[in-house]
PDB file of C-alpha atoms and ligand atoms in Angstrom:
ATOM      1  CA  MET O  48      57.688 -46.420  -5.390  1.00  0.00           C
ATOM      2  CA  VAL O  49      57.324 -50.184  -5.614  1.00  0.00           C
ATOM      3  CA  ASP O  50      53.954 -51.641  -4.976  1.00  0.00           C
ATOM      4  CA  PHE O  51      53.552 -53.670  -1.717  1.00  0.00           C
ATOM      5  CA  PRO O  52      50.212 -55.326  -1.581  1.00  0.00           C
ATOM      6  CA  LEU O  53      48.719 -55.536   1.920  1.00  0.00           C
ATOM      7  CA  GLN O  54      49.389 -58.890   3.449  1.00  0.00           C
ATOM      8  CA  ALA O  55      46.879 -58.938   6.309  1.00  0.00           C
ATOM      9  CA  PRO O  56      43.829 -59.475   4.060  1.00  0.00           C
ATOM     10  CA  ARG O  57      45.655 -62.129   2.092  1.00  0.00           C
ATOM     11  CA  ILE O  58      46.506 -63.942   5.284  1.00  0.00           C
ATOM     12  CA  GLU O  59      42.938 -63.801   6.485  1.00  0.00           C
ATOM     13  CA  ALA O  60      41.700 -65.119   3.072  1.00  0.00           C
ATOM     14  CA  ALA O  61      44.294 -67.960   3.258  1.00  0.00           C
ATOM     15  CA  ALA O  62      43.139 -68.756   6.816  1.00  0.00           C
ATOM     16  CA  GLU O  63      39.459 -68.891   5.739  1.00  0.00           C
ATOM     17  CA  ASP O  64      40.374 -71.375   2.999  1.00  0.00           C
ATOM     18  CA  VAL O  65      42.342 -73.525   5.560  1.00  0.00           C
ATOM     19  CA  ARG O  66      39.331 -73.502   7.950  1.00  0.00           C
ATOM     20  CA  THR O  67      37.045 -75.108   5.239  1.00  0.00           C
ATOM     21  CA  HIS O  68      39.377 -78.091   5.809  1.00  0.00           C
ATOM     22  CA  THR O  69      39.945 -78.164   9.599  1.00  0.00           C
ATOM     23  CA  ASP O  70      39.275 -76.021  12.719  1.00  0.00           C
ATOM     24  CA  ARG O  71      42.357 -77.264  14.445  1.00  0.00           C
ATOM     25  CA  ARG O  72      44.317 -74.492  16.212  1.00  0.00           C
ATOM     26  CA  PRO O  73      48.043 -75.447  16.238  1.00  0.00           C
ATOM     27  CA  ASP O  74      50.490 -74.510  18.961  1.00  0.00           C
ATOM     28  CA  VAL O  75      53.608 -74.949  16.964  1.00  0.00           C
ATOM     29  CA  ALA O  76      54.570 -74.145  13.563  1.00  0.00           C
ATOM     30  CA  LEU O  77      57.089 -76.311  11.527  1.00  0.00           C
ATOM     31  CA  VAL O  78      59.083 -75.231   8.392  1.00  0.00           C
ATOM     32  CA  LEU O  79      60.785 -78.479   7.103  1.00  0.00           C
ATOM     33  CA  GLY O  80      63.919 -77.952   5.159  1.00  0.00           C
ATOM     34  CA  SER O  81      65.641 -80.223   2.472  1.00  0.00           C
ATOM     35  CA  GLY O  82      65.187 -83.871   3.104  1.00  0.00           C
ATOM     36  CA  LEU O  83      62.757 -83.461   6.037  1.00  0.00           C
ATOM     37  CA  GLY O  84      59.562 -82.862   4.295  1.00  0.00           C
ATOM     38  CA  GLY O  85      58.618 -86.490   4.978  1.00  0.00           C
ATOM     39  CA  TYR O  86      58.445 -85.832   8.778  1.00  0.00           C
ATOM     40  CA  ALA O  87      55.115 -84.319   8.140  1.00  0.00           C
ATOM     41  CA  ASP O  88      53.736 -87.681   6.976  1.00  0.00           C
ATOM     42  CA  THR O  89      54.653 -89.076  10.296  1.00  0.00           C
ATOM     43  CA  LEU O  90      52.498 -86.739  12.558  1.00  0.00           C
ATOM     44  CA  GLU O  91      49.512 -88.275  14.267  1.00  0.00           C
ATOM     45  CA  ASP O  92      45.967 -87.572  13.356  1.00  0.00           C
ATOM     46  CA  ARG O  93      46.951 -85.824  10.053  1.00  0.00           C
ATOM     47  CA  VAL O  94      44.890 -83.294   8.035  1.00  0.00           C
ATOM     48  CA  VAL O  95      46.574 -82.369   4.762  1.00  0.00           C
ATOM     49  CA  VAL O  96      45.613 -79.188   2.928  1.00  0.00           C
ATOM     50  CA  PRO O  97      47.474 -78.794  -0.425  1.00  0.00           C
ATOM     51  CA  TYR O  98      48.882 -75.237  -1.123  1.00  0.00           C
ATOM     52  CA  GLY O  99      46.916 -75.123  -4.214  1.00  0.00           C
ATOM     53  CA  GLU O 100      43.716 -74.880  -2.186  1.00  0.00           C
ATOM     54  CA  ILE O 101      44.713 -71.957  -0.263  1.00  0.00           C
ATOM     55  CA  ARG O 102      44.417 -68.662  -1.868  1.00  0.00           C
ATOM     56  CA  HIS O 103      47.731 -66.450  -2.108  1.00  0.00           C
ATOM     57  CA  MET O 104      49.782 -69.475  -0.858  1.00  0.00           C
ATOM     58  CA  PRO O 105      52.897 -69.596  -3.221  1.00  0.00           C
ATOM     59  CA  VAL O 106      53.888 -72.845  -4.666  1.00  0.00           C
ATOM     60  CA  SER O 107      57.361 -73.875  -5.452  1.00  0.00           C
ATOM     61  CA  GLN O 108      58.163 -74.678  -9.100  1.00  0.00           C
ATOM     62  CA  ILE O 109      61.050 -77.005  -8.048  1.00  0.00           C
ATOM     63  CA  VAL O 110      60.153 -80.468  -9.114  1.00  0.00           C
ATOM     64  CA  GLY O 111      59.677 -82.984  -6.231  1.00  0.00           C
ATOM     65  CA  HIS O 112      58.860 -80.357  -3.672  1.00  0.00           C
ATOM     66  CA  ALA O 113      55.560 -81.350  -2.034  1.00  0.00           C
ATOM     67  CA  GLY O 114      53.396 -78.359  -1.313  1.00  0.00           C
ATOM     68  CA  ASN O 115      51.004 -79.215   1.660  1.00  0.00           C
ATOM     69  CA  LEU O 116      50.139 -77.690   4.831  1.00  0.00           C
ATOM     70  CA  VAL O 117      49.872 -80.640   7.274  1.00  0.00           C
ATOM     71  CA  PHE O 118      48.164 -80.619  10.698  1.00  0.00           C
ATOM     72  CA  GLY O 119      48.943 -83.182  13.289  1.00  0.00           C
ATOM     73  CA  ARG O 120      50.086 -83.962  16.724  1.00  0.00           C
ATOM     74  CA  VAL O 121      53.344 -84.863  18.289  1.00  0.00           C
ATOM     75  CA  GLY O 122      52.563 -86.126  22.041  1.00  0.00           C
ATOM     76  CA  GLU O 123      50.520 -83.335  23.517  1.00  0.00           C
ATOM     77  CA  ALA O 124      51.689 -80.660  20.988  1.00  0.00           C
ATOM     78  CA  GLN O 125      49.273 -79.625  18.230  1.00  0.00           C
ATOM     79  CA  VAL O 126      51.466 -78.898  15.200  1.00  0.00           C
ATOM     80  CA  VAL O 127      51.041 -77.563  11.739  1.00  0.00           C
ATOM     81  CA  ALA O 128      53.931 -78.104   9.189  1.00  0.00           C
ATOM     82  CA  MET O 129      54.902 -76.675   5.960  1.00  0.00           C
ATOM     83  CA  GLN O 130      55.809 -79.380   3.628  1.00  0.00           C
ATOM     84  CA  GLY O 131      57.613 -77.408   0.862  1.00  0.00           C
ATOM     85  CA  ARG O 132      58.592 -73.670   0.972  1.00  0.00           C
ATOM     86  CA  VAL O 133      59.566 -71.075  -1.709  1.00  0.00           C
ATOM     87  CA  HIS O 134      62.906 -69.179  -1.808  1.00  0.00           C
ATOM     88  CA  LEU O 135      63.875 -65.704  -3.036  1.00  0.00           C
ATOM     89  CA  TYR O 136      66.243 -67.395  -5.549  1.00  0.00           C
ATOM     90  CA  GLU O 137      63.137 -68.772  -7.425  1.00  0.00           C
ATOM     91  CA  GLY O 138      61.990 -65.158  -7.954  1.00  0.00           C
ATOM     92  CA  HIS O 139      59.393 -64.869  -5.299  1.00  0.00           C
ATOM     93  CA  PRO O 140      58.973 -61.601  -3.509  1.00  0.00           C
ATOM     94  CA  ALA O 141      59.963 -61.553   0.150  1.00  0.00           C
ATOM     95  CA  SER O 142      56.332 -61.273   1.274  1.00  0.00           C
ATOM     96  CA  ASP O 143      55.577 -64.708  -0.564  1.00  0.00           C
ATOM     97  CA  VAL O 144      58.697 -66.392   1.056  1.00  0.00           C
ATOM     98  CA  VAL O 145      57.299 -65.594   4.518  1.00  0.00           C
ATOM     99  CA  PHE O 146      53.521 -66.002   3.710  1.00  0.00           C
ATOM    100  CA  GLY O 147      53.344 -69.630   5.245  1.00  0.00           C
ATOM    101  CA  VAL O 148      54.864 -68.439   8.445  1.00  0.00           C
ATOM    102  CA  ARG O 149      52.445 -65.613   8.885  1.00  0.00           C
ATOM    103  CA  LEU O 150      49.522 -67.994   7.932  1.00  0.00           C
ATOM    104  CA  MET O 151      50.518 -70.532  10.516  1.00  0.00           C
ATOM    105  CA  HIS O 152      50.549 -67.837  12.971  1.00  0.00           C
ATOM    106  CA  GLN O 153      47.328 -66.537  11.956  1.00  0.00           C
ATOM    107  CA  LEU O 154      45.957 -70.229  12.494  1.00  0.00           C
ATOM    108  CA  GLY O 155      47.126 -70.024  16.149  1.00  0.00           C
ATOM    109  CA  ALA O 156      50.831 -71.101  16.267  1.00  0.00           C
ATOM    110  CA  LYS O 157      52.959 -69.092  18.794  1.00  0.00           C
ATOM    111  CA  THR O 158      56.037 -70.983  18.283  1.00  0.00           C
ATOM    112  CA  LEU O 159      58.067 -71.532  15.117  1.00  0.00           C
ATOM    113  CA  LEU O 160      60.525 -74.569  14.662  1.00  0.00           C
ATOM    114  CA  ILE O 161      62.424 -73.901  11.400  1.00  0.00           C
ATOM    115  CA  THR O 162      64.931 -76.091   9.625  1.00  0.00           C
ATOM    116  CA  ASN O 163      67.292 -75.959   6.776  1.00  0.00           C
ATOM    117  CA  ALA O 164      70.411 -77.461   5.024  1.00  0.00           C
ATOM    118  CA  ALA O 165      73.382 -75.437   5.333  1.00  0.00           C
ATOM    119  CA  GLY O 166      77.251 -75.436   4.619  1.00  0.00           C
ATOM    120  CA  GLY O 167      79.426 -75.409   7.556  1.00  0.00           C
ATOM    121  CA  CYS O 168      82.233 -72.975   7.985  1.00  0.00           C
ATOM    122  CA  GLY O 169      82.696 -72.984  11.734  1.00  0.00           C
ATOM    123  CA  ASP O 170      85.886 -74.491  13.224  1.00  0.00           C
ATOM    124  CA  GLY O 171      85.688 -78.274  13.701  1.00  0.00           C
ATOM    125  CA  MET O 172      82.478 -78.666  11.879  1.00  0.00           C
ATOM    126  CA  VAL O 173      81.749 -81.837   9.921  1.00  0.00           C
ATOM    127  CA  ALA O 174      79.134 -82.799   7.383  1.00  0.00           C
ATOM    128  CA  GLY O 175      76.314 -84.399   9.296  1.00  0.00           C
ATOM    129  CA  ASP O 176      76.465 -82.106  12.314  1.00  0.00           C
ATOM    130  CA  LEU O 177      73.236 -80.400  13.570  1.00  0.00           C
ATOM    131  CA  MET O 178      73.571 -76.679  14.652  1.00  0.00           C
ATOM    132  CA  ARG O 179      71.139 -74.884  16.634  1.00  0.00           C
ATOM    133  CA  ILE O 180      70.977 -71.236  15.227  1.00  0.00           C
ATOM    134  CA  THR O 181      71.810 -68.637  17.824  1.00  0.00           C
ATOM    135  CA  ASP O 182      71.690 -65.573  15.649  1.00  0.00           C
ATOM    136  CA  HIS O 183      71.743 -64.804  11.965  1.00  0.00           C
ATOM    137  CA  LEU O 184      73.124 -62.505   9.305  1.00  0.00           C
ATOM    138  CA  ASN O 185      70.499 -61.387   6.920  1.00  0.00           C
ATOM    139  CA  LEU O 186      72.673 -61.205   3.725  1.00  0.00           C
ATOM    140  CA  THR O 187      69.877 -61.511   1.400  1.00  0.00           C
ATOM    141  CA  GLY O 188      69.657 -57.767   0.715  1.00  0.00           C
ATOM    142  CA  ARG O 189      65.794 -58.030   1.317  1.00  0.00           C
ATOM    143  CA  SER O 190      63.366 -57.889   4.031  1.00  0.00           C
ATOM    144  CA  CYS O 191      59.827 -59.082   4.271  1.00  0.00           C
ATOM    145  CA  LEU O 192      59.013 -55.831   6.094  1.00  0.00           C
ATOM    146  CA  GLU O 193      59.951 -53.660   3.353  1.00  0.00           C
ATOM    147  CA  GLY O 194      57.165 -51.270   2.372  1.00  0.00           C
ATOM    148  CA  PRO O 195      54.524 -49.520   4.570  1.00  0.00           C
ATOM    149  CA  ASN O 196      54.393 -51.345   8.054  1.00  0.00           C
ATOM    150  CA  GLU O 197      51.079 -53.292   8.576  1.00  0.00           C
ATOM    151  CA  ASP O 198      50.338 -52.617  12.256  1.00  0.00           C
ATOM    152  CA  ALA O 199      47.904 -55.414  12.237  1.00  0.00           C
ATOM    153  CA  LEU O 200      50.931 -57.747  11.966  1.00  0.00           C
ATOM    154  CA  GLY O 201      53.502 -56.022  14.180  1.00  0.00           C
ATOM    155  CA  VAL O 202      55.589 -52.897  14.893  1.00  0.00           C
ATOM    156  CA  ARG O 203      57.571 -50.890  12.292  1.00  0.00           C
ATOM    157  CA  PHE O 204      61.047 -51.622  13.899  1.00  0.00           C
ATOM    158  CA  PRO O 205      60.858 -54.990  15.515  1.00  0.00           C
ATOM    159  CA  ASP O 206      63.483 -55.963  18.122  1.00  0.00           C
ATOM    160  CA  MET O 207      66.017 -58.767  16.768  1.00  0.00           C
ATOM    161  CA  SER O 208      68.251 -58.880  19.710  1.00  0.00           C
ATOM    162  CA  ALA O 209      67.016 -62.305  20.885  1.00  0.00           C
ATOM    163  CA  ALA O 210      65.406 -63.554  17.653  1.00  0.00           C
ATOM    164  CA  TYR O 211      66.135 -67.200  18.448  1.00  0.00           C
ATOM    165  CA  ASP O 212      64.557 -67.981  21.751  1.00  0.00           C
ATOM    166  CA  PRO O 213      67.221 -68.996  24.464  1.00  0.00           C
ATOM    167  CA  GLY O 214      64.776 -71.208  26.386  1.00  0.00           C
ATOM    168  CA  LEU O 215      63.829 -73.316  23.330  1.00  0.00           C
ATOM    169  CA  GLY O 216      67.620 -73.416  22.556  1.00  0.00           C
ATOM    170  CA  GLU O 217      68.397 -74.859  25.981  1.00  0.00           C
ATOM    171  CA  LEU O 218      65.557 -77.392  25.517  1.00  0.00           C
ATOM    172  CA  ALA O 219      66.930 -78.419  22.193  1.00  0.00           C
ATOM    173  CA  ASP O 220      70.522 -78.859  23.711  1.00  0.00           C
ATOM    174  CA  ALA O 221      68.965 -80.941  26.567  1.00  0.00           C
ATOM    175  CA  VAL O 222      67.068 -83.169  24.054  1.00  0.00           C
ATOM    176  CA  ALA O 223      70.243 -83.679  22.037  1.00  0.00           C
ATOM    177  CA  ARG O 224      72.200 -84.658  25.074  1.00  0.00           C
ATOM    178  CA  ASP O 225      69.631 -87.107  26.392  1.00  0.00           C
ATOM    179  CA  GLN O 226      69.581 -88.701  22.858  1.00  0.00           C
ATOM    180  CA  GLY O 227      73.455 -89.049  22.981  1.00  0.00           C
ATOM    181  CA  PHE O 228      74.738 -86.412  20.474  1.00  0.00           C
ATOM    182  CA  GLU O 229      76.007 -82.840  20.692  1.00  0.00           C
ATOM    183  CA  LEU O 230      74.116 -80.176  19.203  1.00  0.00           C
ATOM    184  CA  ARG O 231      76.410 -77.513  17.829  1.00  0.00           C
ATOM    185  CA  ALA O 232      75.378 -73.859  18.226  1.00  0.00           C
ATOM    186  CA  GLY O 233      76.238 -70.944  15.883  1.00  0.00           C
ATOM    187  CA  VAL O 234      75.410 -68.081  13.537  1.00  0.00           C
ATOM    188  CA  TYR O 235      73.605 -68.633  10.268  1.00  0.00           C
ATOM    189  CA  ALA O 236      74.165 -66.548   7.358  1.00  0.00           C
ATOM    190  CA  GLY O 237      71.359 -66.258   4.976  1.00  0.00           C
ATOM    191  CA  LEU O 238      72.094 -65.255   1.464  1.00  0.00           C
ATOM    192  CA  LEU O 239      70.094 -64.992  -1.740  1.00  0.00           C
ATOM    193  CA  GLY O 240      71.838 -67.831  -3.717  1.00  0.00           C
ATOM    194  CA  PRO O 241      71.226 -69.969  -5.862  1.00  0.00           C
ATOM    195  CA  SER O 242      74.881 -70.249  -6.628  1.00  0.00           C
ATOM    196  CA  TYR O 243      76.947 -71.660  -3.688  1.00  0.00           C
ATOM    197  CA  GLU O 244      79.559 -69.298  -2.328  1.00  0.00           C
ATOM    198  CA  THR O 245      83.010 -68.703  -3.449  1.00  0.00           C
ATOM    199  CA  PRO O 246      85.892 -69.539  -1.305  1.00  0.00           C
ATOM    200  CA  ALA O 247      86.448 -65.715  -0.800  1.00  0.00           C
ATOM    201  CA  GLU O 248      82.970 -65.220   0.326  1.00  0.00           C
ATOM    202  CA  ILE O 249      83.187 -67.979   2.826  1.00  0.00           C
ATOM    203  CA  ARG O 250      86.435 -66.285   4.161  1.00  0.00           C
ATOM    204  CA  MET O 251      84.466 -63.065   4.384  1.00  0.00           C
ATOM    205  CA  LEU O 252      81.529 -64.831   6.139  1.00  0.00           C
ATOM    206  CA  LYS O 253      83.750 -66.517   8.617  1.00  0.00           C
ATOM    207  CA  THR O 254      85.253 -63.025   9.528  1.00  0.00           C
ATOM    208  CA  MET O 255      81.775 -61.845   9.947  1.00  0.00           C
ATOM    209  CA  GLY O 256      81.154 -64.527  12.587  1.00  0.00           C
ATOM    210  CA  ALA O 257      79.125 -67.084  10.623  1.00  0.00           C
ATOM    211  CA  HIS O 258      79.318 -70.716  11.354  1.00  0.00           C
ATOM    212  CA  ALA O 259      76.826 -71.853   8.671  1.00  0.00           C
ATOM    213  CA  VAL O 260      75.529 -70.588   5.398  1.00  0.00           C
ATOM    214  CA  GLY O 261      72.399 -71.210   3.486  1.00  0.00           C
ATOM    215  CA  MET O 262      69.738 -69.748   1.289  1.00  0.00           C
ATOM    216  CA  SER O 263      66.693 -69.491   3.485  1.00  0.00           C
ATOM    217  CA  THR O 264      65.390 -69.112   7.062  1.00  0.00           C
ATOM    218  CA  VAL O 265      66.310 -65.361   7.735  1.00  0.00           C
ATOM    219  CA  LEU O 266      63.320 -63.752   6.188  1.00  0.00           C
ATOM    220  CA  GLU O 267      60.966 -66.339   7.699  1.00  0.00           C
ATOM    221  CA  VAL O 268      62.506 -65.544  11.205  1.00  0.00           C
ATOM    222  CA  ILE O 269      62.065 -61.781  10.680  1.00  0.00           C
ATOM    223  CA  ALA O 270      58.431 -62.347   9.842  1.00  0.00           C
ATOM    224  CA  ALA O 271      57.909 -64.584  12.942  1.00  0.00           C
ATOM    225  CA  ARG O 272      59.626 -62.072  15.191  1.00  0.00           C
ATOM    226  CA  HIS O 273      57.481 -59.328  13.760  1.00  0.00           C
ATOM    227  CA  VAL O 274      54.375 -61.136  14.614  1.00  0.00           C
ATOM    228  CA  GLY O 275      55.732 -62.112  18.094  1.00  0.00           C
ATOM    229  CA  MET O 276      56.449 -65.870  17.549  1.00  0.00           C
ATOM    230  CA  ARG O 277      59.260 -67.565  19.595  1.00  0.00           C
ATOM    231  CA  VAL O 278      61.643 -69.236  17.309  1.00  0.00           C
ATOM    232  CA  LEU O 279      63.932 -72.353  17.370  1.00  0.00           C
ATOM    233  CA  GLY O 280      66.145 -72.777  14.216  1.00  0.00           C
ATOM    234  CA  VAL O 281      68.099 -75.864  13.469  1.00  0.00           C
ATOM    235  CA  SER O 282      70.499 -76.249  10.428  1.00  0.00           C
ATOM    236  CA  CYS O 283      71.681 -79.573   9.146  1.00  0.00           C
ATOM    237  CA  ILE O 284      75.209 -79.110   8.051  1.00  0.00           C
ATOM    238  CA  THR O 285      75.059 -81.023   4.770  1.00  0.00           C
ATOM    239  CA  ASN O 286      78.549 -80.169   3.589  1.00  0.00           C
ATOM    240  CA  LEU O 287      81.683 -78.110   4.431  1.00  0.00           C
ATOM    241  CA  ALA O 288      81.468 -74.673   2.744  1.00  0.00           C
ATOM    242  CA  ALA O 289      83.333 -73.754  -0.418  1.00  0.00           C
ATOM    243  CA  GLY O 290      87.132 -73.689   0.063  1.00  0.00           C
ATOM    244  CA  ILE O 291      86.930 -75.692   3.140  1.00  0.00           C
ATOM    245  CA  SER O 292      85.559 -78.773   1.617  1.00  0.00           C
ATOM    246  CA  PRO O 293      88.081 -80.688  -0.280  1.00  0.00           C
ATOM    247  CA  HIS O 294      85.799 -81.075  -3.250  1.00  0.00           C
ATOM    248  CA  ALA O 295      83.338 -79.207  -5.375  1.00  0.00           C
ATOM    249  CA  LEU O 296      79.871 -78.481  -3.863  1.00  0.00           C
ATOM    250  CA  SER O 297      76.757 -80.234  -5.396  1.00  0.00           C
ATOM    251  CA  HIS O 298      73.084 -80.521  -4.529  1.00  0.00           C
ATOM    252  CA  ASP O 299      73.579 -84.350  -4.497  1.00  0.00           C
ATOM    253  CA  GLU O 300      75.868 -84.057  -1.422  1.00  0.00           C
ATOM    254  CA  VAL O 301      73.345 -81.903   0.236  1.00  0.00           C
ATOM    255  CA  THR O 302      70.421 -84.253  -0.139  1.00  0.00           C
ATOM    256  CA  GLU O 303      72.739 -87.394   0.555  1.00  0.00           C
ATOM    257  CA  THR O 304      73.855 -85.939   3.914  1.00  0.00           C
ATOM    258  CA  ALA O 305      70.406 -84.633   4.777  1.00  0.00           C
ATOM    259  CA  THR O 306      68.980 -88.236   4.278  1.00  0.00           C
ATOM    260  CA  ARG O 307      71.913 -89.763   6.271  1.00  0.00           C
ATOM    261  CA  VAL O 308      71.397 -87.671   9.305  1.00  0.00           C
ATOM    262  CA  ARG O 309      67.327 -87.567   8.961  1.00  0.00           C
ATOM    263  CA  GLU O 310      66.658 -90.038  11.746  1.00  0.00           C
ATOM    264  CA  ARG O 311      68.878 -87.966  14.216  1.00  0.00           C
ATOM    265  CA  PHE O 312      67.153 -84.845  12.961  1.00  0.00           C
ATOM    266  CA  VAL O 313      63.615 -86.263  13.335  1.00  0.00           C
ATOM    267  CA  GLY O 314      64.560 -87.529  16.852  1.00  0.00           C
ATOM    268  CA  LEU O 315      65.584 -84.036  17.997  1.00  0.00           C
ATOM    269  CA  LEU O 316      62.388 -82.348  16.579  1.00  0.00           C
ATOM    270  CA  THR O 317      60.136 -84.850  18.090  1.00  0.00           C
ATOM    271  CA  GLY O 318      61.946 -84.615  21.526  1.00  0.00           C
ATOM    272  CA  VAL O 319      61.460 -80.803  21.395  1.00  0.00           C
ATOM    273  CA  LEU O 320      57.800 -80.996  20.291  1.00  0.00           C
ATOM    274  CA  GLU O 321      57.108 -83.509  23.301  1.00  0.00           C
ATOM    275  CA  ARG O 322      58.846 -81.336  25.842  1.00  0.00           C
ATOM    276  CA  GLN O 323      58.214 -77.839  24.851  1.00  0.00           C
ATOM    277  CA  GLU O 324      55.445 -75.885  26.739  1.00  0.00           C
ATOM    278  CA  SER O 325      53.274 -73.685  24.743  1.00  0.00           C
ATOM    279  CA  PRO O 326      53.183 -70.105  26.035  1.00  0.00           C
TER     280      PRO O 326
HETATM  281  N1  LIG P 430      75.870 -72.966   0.850  1.00  0.00           N
HETATM  282  C1  LIG P 430      74.587 -72.337   0.819  1.00  0.00           C
HETATM  283  N2  LIG P 430      73.522 -73.022   0.868  1.00  0.00           N
HETATM  284  C2  LIG P 430      73.719 -74.339   1.221  1.00  0.00           C
HETATM  285  C3  LIG P 430      74.827 -75.048   1.313  1.00  0.00           C
HETATM  286  C4  LIG P 430      76.136 -74.253   1.200  1.00  0.00           C
HETATM  287  O1  LIG P 430      77.264 -74.754   1.195  1.00  0.00           O
HETATM  288  N3  LIG P 430      74.772 -76.197   1.646  1.00  0.00           N
HETATM  289  C5  LIG P 430      73.311 -76.450   1.735  1.00  0.00           C
HETATM  290  N4  LIG P 430      72.812 -75.215   1.430  1.00  0.00           N
END
């Protein structure tokens, strides 16, 4: 039997460490994907807590990934943002991948806004599109809920039939419309990575109903639903997926597109944060 250390005491210890820096109670948790980490630096009334000062908080080994929990305000909304996240493909256990989401919930957040960079495989998609996630395929082969259930966090068999909150999705659509662009909507397939997919894998994923593919998000959303958070997920389609794209995939293309659409993405997040009403 594999050993699964209890998470609830670790989350409590981490929350204690954060509370030595600030007693803010955020309404909304933000997970910022590739190219968006800088958004945390634009929040009002910021308090920055480096991951290294939080017990059990996993730190990414990827060079250039800031690791900070950033508290701040957007309009009336009190937010806490993860600037930097860890991925399964780096070798972290699933419980570490979702640790930050559980911590932000422990600190008070009832809503999760989660973003990522993804390859597009939906019909008519172009690099630079933003896609609201309507549902996901967890193809990582892993779950953050593996092991004995921790009843303090949630139920053994959490419902995933409306994992992405329809009300928040409608709000995101309305914000995009008001800002003059169309937000796409579709299914995100989350894979282990870190190699990009083969064209045959993309054909398979399309057949399975995927419109976007990436290497994050699905475990964090499972953890968020387990503790009862409502979720809005948005993908930045940084490239067309393998076999659809006329050229080879590269991380440079991903970061270049993420940078190009950053302003639009930030506008969407800000609009949603200003207009969402905390439950
Ligand atoms: N595949 C997987 N993950 C990704 C991609 C992709 O094409 N683009 C950005 N992240």
